[in-house]
């Protein structure tokens, strides 16, 4: 297997890249293949029992009279998917350990959710406002959408997605105040617009957006943004 680190993105679309090759969860590929792959990566610091994985994939469904054999078949499909990165990737990345499966943590990996979380923690601990802002802006740039958005209904995904979603909104709010203090209004407007794609009903984000557009002399854009917000809130919630 090639020596370059795996690059895994879970914020938004789920993708894995290695030395210029990439696979992702777009298209009509099996949802369960990507569910199993995501779970193995996110829980990679521990071996995972076959029973836990069967429950993850099928729950109370009667998938097969032999669920362990069905699980083997699913892992064969996962390994085949990983082999698109490198002919030996599937074999090298997923290991069998007795009655459990494990991700090979000796192979270097860069995971966007961990980088995002680390940057947020560094920013929160930073006393210097410029460095704090730099951490938050870098973190916000990593947030391309909610955690495993195509698997959002999975019970194990829900609390993790909520944690990262709320953390993203928190750092955006803090970075907006810092940008506005420095009169970096163009950047503040761009941050607002990106954040509203993630959380389109946040009135506080709209307040920042309207104020920053007006302070930038862009009154017509501010009016358009206000009308967009008003229509969105009224059509979805009946709120004026």
PDB file of N, CA and C in Angstrom, residues 7-15 22 25 111-117 119-120 136-150 161 164-165 167-169 171-172 190-191 193-199:
ATOM      1  N   UNK A   7      -6.630  10.706   3.766  1.00  0.00           N
ATOM      2  CA  UNK A   7      -7.311  11.947   4.097  1.00  0.00           C
ATOM      3  C   UNK A   7      -8.803  11.644   4.117  1.00  0.00           C
ATOM      4  N   UNK A   8      -9.419  11.740   5.288  1.00  0.00           N
ATOM      5  CA  UNK A   8     -10.833  11.389   5.436  1.00  0.00           C
ATOM      6  C   UNK A   8     -11.633  12.631   5.784  1.00  0.00           C
ATOM      7  N   UNK A   9     -12.708  12.848   5.030  1.00  0.00           N
ATOM      8  CA  UNK A   9     -13.611  13.966   5.302  1.00  0.00           C
ATOM      9  C   UNK A   9     -14.972  13.408   5.697  1.00  0.00           C
ATOM     10  N   UNK A  10     -15.468  13.855   6.840  1.00  0.00           N
ATOM     11  CA  UNK A  10     -16.788  13.438   7.313  1.00  0.00           C
ATOM     12  C   UNK A  10     -17.726  14.617   7.535  1.00  0.00           C
ATOM     13  N   UNK A  11     -17.217  15.830   7.444  1.00  0.00           N
ATOM     14  CA  UNK A  11     -18.038  17.022   7.613  1.00  0.00           C
ATOM     15  C   UNK A  11     -18.631  17.402   6.261  1.00  0.00           C
ATOM     16  N   UNK A  12     -19.892  17.019   6.062  1.00  0.00           N
ATOM     17  CA  UNK A  12     -20.520  17.151   4.752  1.00  0.00           C
ATOM     18  C   UNK A  12     -20.510  15.804   4.070  1.00  0.00           C
ATOM     19  N   UNK A  13     -20.056  15.750   2.835  1.00  0.00           N
ATOM     20  CA  UNK A  13     -19.924  14.471   2.152  1.00  0.00           C
ATOM     21  C   UNK A  13     -18.795  13.649   2.767  1.00  0.00           C
ATOM     22  N   UNK A  14     -18.960  12.348   2.749  1.00  0.00           N
ATOM     23  CA  UNK A  14     -17.983  11.421   3.290  1.00  0.00           C
ATOM     24  C   UNK A  14     -17.062  10.989   2.150  1.00  0.00           C
ATOM     25  N   UNK A  15     -15.763  11.267   2.307  1.00  0.00           N
ATOM     26  CA  UNK A  15     -14.817  10.883   1.266  1.00  0.00           C
ATOM     27  C   UNK A  15     -13.502  10.434   1.883  1.00  0.00           C
ATOM     28  N   UNK A  22      -9.540   9.175  -4.945  1.00  0.00           N
ATOM     29  CA  UNK A  22     -10.579   9.477  -3.959  1.00  0.00           C
ATOM     30  C   UNK A  22     -11.810   8.616  -4.198  1.00  0.00           C
ATOM     31  N   UNK A  25     -19.154   9.022  -0.948  1.00  0.00           N
ATOM     32  CA  UNK A  25     -20.468   8.404  -0.785  1.00  0.00           C
ATOM     33  C   UNK A  25     -21.518   8.957  -1.731  1.00  0.00           C
ATOM     34  N   UNK A 111      -8.023  13.196   9.682  1.00  0.00           N
ATOM     35  CA  UNK A 111      -9.483  13.157   9.773  1.00  0.00           C
ATOM     36  C   UNK A 111     -10.000  14.561  10.060  1.00  0.00           C
ATOM     37  N   UNK A 112     -10.857  15.076   9.191  1.00  0.00           N
ATOM     38  CA  UNK A 112     -11.282  16.477   9.307  1.00  0.00           C
ATOM     39  C   UNK A 112     -12.008  16.773  10.619  1.00  0.00           C
ATOM     40  N   UNK A 113     -12.788  15.824  11.137  1.00  0.00           N
ATOM     41  CA  UNK A 113     -13.518  16.115  12.378  1.00  0.00           C
ATOM     42  C   UNK A 113     -12.562  16.303  13.555  1.00  0.00           C
ATOM     43  N   UNK A 114     -11.463  15.549  13.561  1.00  0.00           N
ATOM     44  CA  UNK A 114     -10.481  15.704  14.634  1.00  0.00           C
ATOM     45  C   UNK A 114      -9.717  17.013  14.488  1.00  0.00           C
ATOM     46  N   UNK A 115      -9.375  17.371  13.261  1.00  0.00           N
ATOM     47  CA  UNK A 115      -8.691  18.644  13.020  1.00  0.00           C
ATOM     48  C   UNK A 115      -9.598  19.805  13.418  1.00  0.00           C
ATOM     49  N   UNK A 116     -10.874  19.713  13.054  1.00  0.00           N
ATOM     50  CA  UNK A 116     -11.839  20.754  13.390  1.00  0.00           C
ATOM     51  C   UNK A 116     -11.953  20.911  14.903  1.00  0.00           C
ATOM     52  N   UNK A 117     -12.133  19.818  15.595  1.00  0.00           N
ATOM     53  CA  UNK A 117     -12.281  19.844  17.050  1.00  0.00           C
ATOM     54  C   UNK A 117     -11.034  20.411  17.715  1.00  0.00           C
ATOM     55  N   UNK A 119      -8.738  22.477  16.433  1.00  0.00           N
ATOM     56  CA  UNK A 119      -8.620  23.908  16.164  1.00  0.00           C
ATOM     57  C   UNK A 119      -9.582  24.719  17.039  1.00  0.00           C
ATOM     58  N   UNK A 120     -10.782  24.195  17.254  1.00  0.00           N
ATOM     59  CA  UNK A 120     -11.741  24.887  18.119  1.00  0.00           C
ATOM     60  C   UNK A 120     -11.226  24.950  19.552  1.00  0.00           C
ATOM     61  N   UNK A 136     -10.175  29.870  14.613  1.00  0.00           N
ATOM     62  CA  UNK A 136     -11.596  29.732  14.310  1.00  0.00           C
ATOM     63  C   UNK A 136     -11.872  29.785  12.811  1.00  0.00           C
ATOM     64  N   UNK A 137     -11.188  30.667  12.106  1.00  0.00           N
ATOM     65  CA  UNK A 137     -11.393  30.755  10.658  1.00  0.00           C
ATOM     66  C   UNK A 137     -10.918  29.495   9.953  1.00  0.00           C
ATOM     67  N   UNK A 138      -9.804  28.946  10.423  1.00  0.00           N
ATOM     68  CA  UNK A 138      -9.302  27.702   9.832  1.00  0.00           C
ATOM     69  C   UNK A 138     -10.270  26.558  10.110  1.00  0.00           C
ATOM     70  N   UNK A 139     -10.790  26.503  11.332  1.00  0.00           N
ATOM     71  CA  UNK A 139     -11.762  25.465  11.681  1.00  0.00           C
ATOM     72  C   UNK A 139     -13.025  25.599  10.839  1.00  0.00           C
ATOM     73  N   UNK A 140     -13.520  26.830  10.707  1.00  0.00           N
ATOM     74  CA  UNK A 140     -14.740  27.054   9.932  1.00  0.00           C
ATOM     75  C   UNK A 140     -14.555  26.632   8.480  1.00  0.00           C
ATOM     76  N   UNK A 141     -13.346  26.810   7.962  1.00  0.00           N
ATOM     77  CA  UNK A 141     -13.062  26.395   6.592  1.00  0.00           C
ATOM     78  C   UNK A 141     -13.145  24.891   6.399  1.00  0.00           C
ATOM     79  N   UNK A 142     -12.923  24.137   7.464  1.00  0.00           N
ATOM     80  CA  UNK A 142     -13.019  22.674   7.385  1.00  0.00           C
ATOM     81  C   UNK A 142     -14.463  22.192   7.391  1.00  0.00           C
ATOM     82  N   UNK A 143     -15.360  23.021   7.901  1.00  0.00           N
ATOM     83  CA  UNK A 143     -16.750  22.594   8.080  1.00  0.00           C
ATOM     84  C   UNK A 143     -17.507  22.748   6.771  1.00  0.00           C
ATOM     85  N   UNK A 144     -17.582  21.666   6.024  1.00  0.00           N
ATOM     86  CA  UNK A 144     -18.234  21.687   4.722  1.00  0.00           C
ATOM     87  C   UNK A 144     -19.683  21.195   4.783  1.00  0.00           C
ATOM     88  N   UNK A 145     -20.180  20.999   5.972  1.00  0.00           N
ATOM     89  CA  UNK A 145     -21.542  20.505   6.170  1.00  0.00           C
ATOM     90  C   UNK A 145     -21.588  19.671   7.434  1.00  0.00           C
ATOM     91  N   UNK A 146     -22.780  19.268   7.816  1.00  0.00           N
ATOM     92  CA  UNK A 146     -22.915  18.512   9.050  1.00  0.00           C
ATOM     93  C   UNK A 146     -22.279  17.131   8.945  1.00  0.00           C
ATOM     94  N   UNK A 147     -21.890  16.599  10.076  1.00  0.00           N
ATOM     95  CA  UNK A 147     -21.192  15.321  10.188  1.00  0.00           C
ATOM     96  C   UNK A 147     -21.990  14.218   9.495  1.00  0.00           C
ATOM     97  N   UNK A 148     -21.338  13.555   8.527  1.00  0.00           N
ATOM     98  CA  UNK A 148     -21.919  12.423   7.790  1.00  0.00           C
ATOM     99  C   UNK A 148     -23.369  12.722   7.394  1.00  0.00           C
ATOM    100  N   UNK A 149     -23.544  13.766   6.610  1.00  0.00           N
ATOM    101  CA  UNK A 149     -24.875  14.273   6.295  1.00  0.00           C
ATOM    102  C   UNK A 149     -25.773  13.239   5.621  1.00  0.00           C
ATOM    103  N   UNK A 150     -25.202  12.323   4.850  1.00  0.00           N
ATOM    104  CA  UNK A 150     -26.024  11.310   4.188  1.00  0.00           C
ATOM    105  C   UNK A 150     -26.425  10.175   5.126  1.00  0.00           C
ATOM    106  N   UNK A 161     -23.235  14.564  15.290  1.00  0.00           N
ATOM    107  CA  UNK A 161     -23.556  15.646  14.351  1.00  0.00           C
ATOM    108  C   UNK A 161     -24.021  16.886  15.103  1.00  0.00           C
ATOM    109  N   UNK A 164     -20.923  18.740  16.706  1.00  0.00           N
ATOM    110  CA  UNK A 164     -20.112  19.504  15.763  1.00  0.00           C
ATOM    111  C   UNK A 164     -20.903  20.676  15.170  1.00  0.00           C
ATOM    112  N   UNK A 165     -22.191  20.473  14.939  1.00  0.00           N
ATOM    113  CA  UNK A 165     -23.039  21.551  14.412  1.00  0.00           C
ATOM    114  C   UNK A 165     -23.055  22.733  15.382  1.00  0.00           C
ATOM    115  N   UNK A 167     -20.933  23.363  17.818  1.00  0.00           N
ATOM    116  CA  UNK A 167     -19.587  23.911  17.968  1.00  0.00           C
ATOM    117  C   UNK A 167     -19.259  24.843  16.803  1.00  0.00           C
ATOM    118  N   UNK A 168     -19.651  24.447  15.600  1.00  0.00           N
ATOM    119  CA  UNK A 168     -19.425  25.298  14.418  1.00  0.00           C
ATOM    120  C   UNK A 168     -20.138  26.635  14.570  1.00  0.00           C
ATOM    121  N   UNK A 169     -21.404  26.613  14.965  1.00  0.00           N
ATOM    122  CA  UNK A 169     -22.144  27.871  15.128  1.00  0.00           C
ATOM    123  C   UNK A 169     -21.519  28.742  16.208  1.00  0.00           C
ATOM    124  N   UNK A 171     -18.258  28.902  17.101  1.00  0.00           N
ATOM    125  CA  UNK A 171     -17.023  29.563  16.654  1.00  0.00           C
ATOM    126  C   UNK A 171     -17.305  30.598  15.579  1.00  0.00           C
ATOM    127  N   UNK A 172     -18.354  30.378  14.775  1.00  0.00           N
ATOM    128  CA  UNK A 172     -18.726  31.383  13.782  1.00  0.00           C
ATOM    129  C   UNK A 172     -19.171  32.663  14.475  1.00  0.00           C
ATOM    130  N   UNK A 190     -19.026  36.920   4.232  1.00  0.00           N
ATOM    131  CA  UNK A 190     -18.810  35.592   3.656  1.00  0.00           C
ATOM    132  C   UNK A 190     -19.028  34.500   4.699  1.00  0.00           C
ATOM    133  N   UNK A 191     -18.550  34.740   5.936  1.00  0.00           N
ATOM    134  CA  UNK A 191     -18.759  33.776   7.012  1.00  0.00           C
ATOM    135  C   UNK A 191     -20.242  33.595   7.305  1.00  0.00           C
ATOM    136  N   UNK A 193     -22.810  34.076   5.284  1.00  0.00           N
ATOM    137  CA  UNK A 193     -23.487  33.373   4.181  1.00  0.00           C
ATOM    138  C   UNK A 193     -23.184  31.870   4.224  1.00  0.00           C
ATOM    139  N   UNK A 194     -21.946  31.512   4.504  1.00  0.00           N
ATOM    140  CA  UNK A 194     -21.596  30.090   4.595  1.00  0.00           C
ATOM    141  C   UNK A 194     -22.313  29.431   5.763  1.00  0.00           C
ATOM    142  N   UNK A 195     -22.352  30.121   6.904  1.00  0.00           N
ATOM    143  CA  UNK A 195     -22.996  29.557   8.088  1.00  0.00           C
ATOM    144  C   UNK A 195     -24.493  29.395   7.880  1.00  0.00           C
ATOM    145  N   UNK A 196     -25.113  30.312   7.146  1.00  0.00           N
ATOM    146  CA  UNK A 196     -26.549  30.220   6.896  1.00  0.00           C
ATOM    147  C   UNK A 196     -26.892  29.051   5.970  1.00  0.00           C
ATOM    148  N   UNK A 197     -25.934  28.566   5.209  1.00  0.00           N
ATOM    149  CA  UNK A 197     -26.166  27.353   4.434  1.00  0.00           C
ATOM    150  C   UNK A 197     -26.280  26.148   5.359  1.00  0.00           C
ATOM    151  N   UNK A 198     -25.557  26.194   6.479  1.00  0.00           N
ATOM    152  CA  UNK A 198     -25.596  25.113   7.464  1.00  0.00           C
ATOM    153  C   UNK A 198     -26.811  25.251   8.382  1.00  0.00           C
ATOM    154  N   UNK A 199     -27.081  26.482   8.808  1.00  0.00           N
ATOM    155  CA  UNK A 199     -28.176  26.762   9.748  1.00  0.00           C
ATOM    156  C   UNK A 199     -29.005  27.928   9.220  1.00  0.00           C
TER     157      UNK A 199
END
